[in-house]
Amino acid sequence: MAFPGGNFPPDGELIEFETEEEPKWITVKLKDGSILQIKMEIVSILRNGNDPNTGIPNYMIQATNIIRLVKVPKELIVKPKKSNEGGQPLYR
């Protein structure tokens, strides 16, 4: 099985894992009044040999951050511009 997301050492071994508890949400209040919640989710773990000096196993961890916007002050909200008249999408 490949290490999701790309390149990894050919002698690496994908390790199955389970989390002992659910990841915790960290709440961050910004100076502009916005409130975000952030948590890290582990996607996969790869054991990649051992440290040559200590013999301790080396692990590569693939993780992603999940961010949700809990509150945003009304004065920070900007109304979207109308779509262009030519029927072309605004985003590619």
XYZ file of C-alpha atoms in Angstrom:
92
model
C 0.000 0.000 0.000
C 1.343 3.432 -0.914
C 1.807 6.277 1.526
C -1.137 8.559 0.662
C -0.134 11.820 -0.902
C 3.041 10.862 -2.621
C 6.657 9.951 -2.233
C 8.000 7.834 0.562
C 11.149 5.807 1.089
C 10.938 2.431 -0.682
C 11.955 0.537 2.460
C 9.226 2.222 4.560
C 6.425 0.188 6.094
C 2.870 1.483 6.439
C 1.787 0.899 10.046
C -1.829 0.365 11.084
C -2.906 2.482 14.045
C -5.840 3.443 16.186
C -6.265 6.560 18.250
C -6.827 6.128 21.968
C -9.078 9.174 22.135
C -10.784 11.534 19.725
C -8.677 14.494 18.610
C -9.524 17.631 20.556
C -10.723 20.858 19.003
C -8.614 23.897 19.868
C -10.604 27.131 19.954
C -8.766 30.254 18.801
C -10.149 33.757 19.209
C -8.598 36.216 16.771
C -8.089 39.916 17.514
C -10.568 40.771 14.742
C -13.302 38.980 16.735
C -13.405 35.815 14.630
C -13.433 32.445 16.381
C -11.897 29.356 14.751
C -11.749 25.759 15.862
C -8.844 23.591 14.704
C -7.971 19.915 15.125
C -5.400 17.603 13.617
C -6.387 14.258 12.091
C -3.734 11.606 11.464
C -4.131 10.061 8.014
C -1.338 7.474 7.990
C 1.901 6.460 9.699
C 4.969 4.998 8.010
C 7.879 3.385 9.847
C 11.051 4.310 8.004
C 13.918 2.296 9.461
C 15.817 3.202 12.608
C 17.986 6.101 13.693
C 21.618 5.063 13.084
C 22.815 6.654 16.353
C 20.154 5.521 18.804
C 18.428 2.592 17.100
C 15.045 4.200 17.801
C 12.477 3.690 14.995
C 11.798 6.644 12.687
C 8.173 7.417 11.870
C 6.708 9.622 9.157
C 3.224 10.873 9.995
C 0.805 12.214 7.425
C -1.803 14.471 9.008
C -4.293 17.109 7.996
C -5.713 20.077 9.861
C -9.460 20.547 10.010
C -10.502 24.160 10.489
C -13.995 25.438 11.086
C -15.112 29.021 11.380
C -17.349 29.314 14.437
C -17.974 33.060 14.487
C -17.124 36.005 12.295
C -18.073 39.633 13.003
C -20.614 41.033 10.539
C -18.308 43.921 9.608
C -15.749 41.442 8.200
C -18.235 39.842 5.806
C -17.955 41.130 2.234
C -20.769 40.412 -0.195
C -19.569 38.518 -3.289
C -19.432 40.387 -6.583
C -22.026 39.496 -9.183
C -20.924 36.931 -11.722
C -19.727 38.287 -15.037
C -22.259 38.643 -17.820
C -20.342 36.566 -20.385
C -21.274 33.283 -18.759
C -17.630 32.499 -18.017
C -16.959 30.976 -14.597
C -15.287 33.272 -12.072
C -13.028 30.455 -10.827
C -11.080 27.824 -12.687
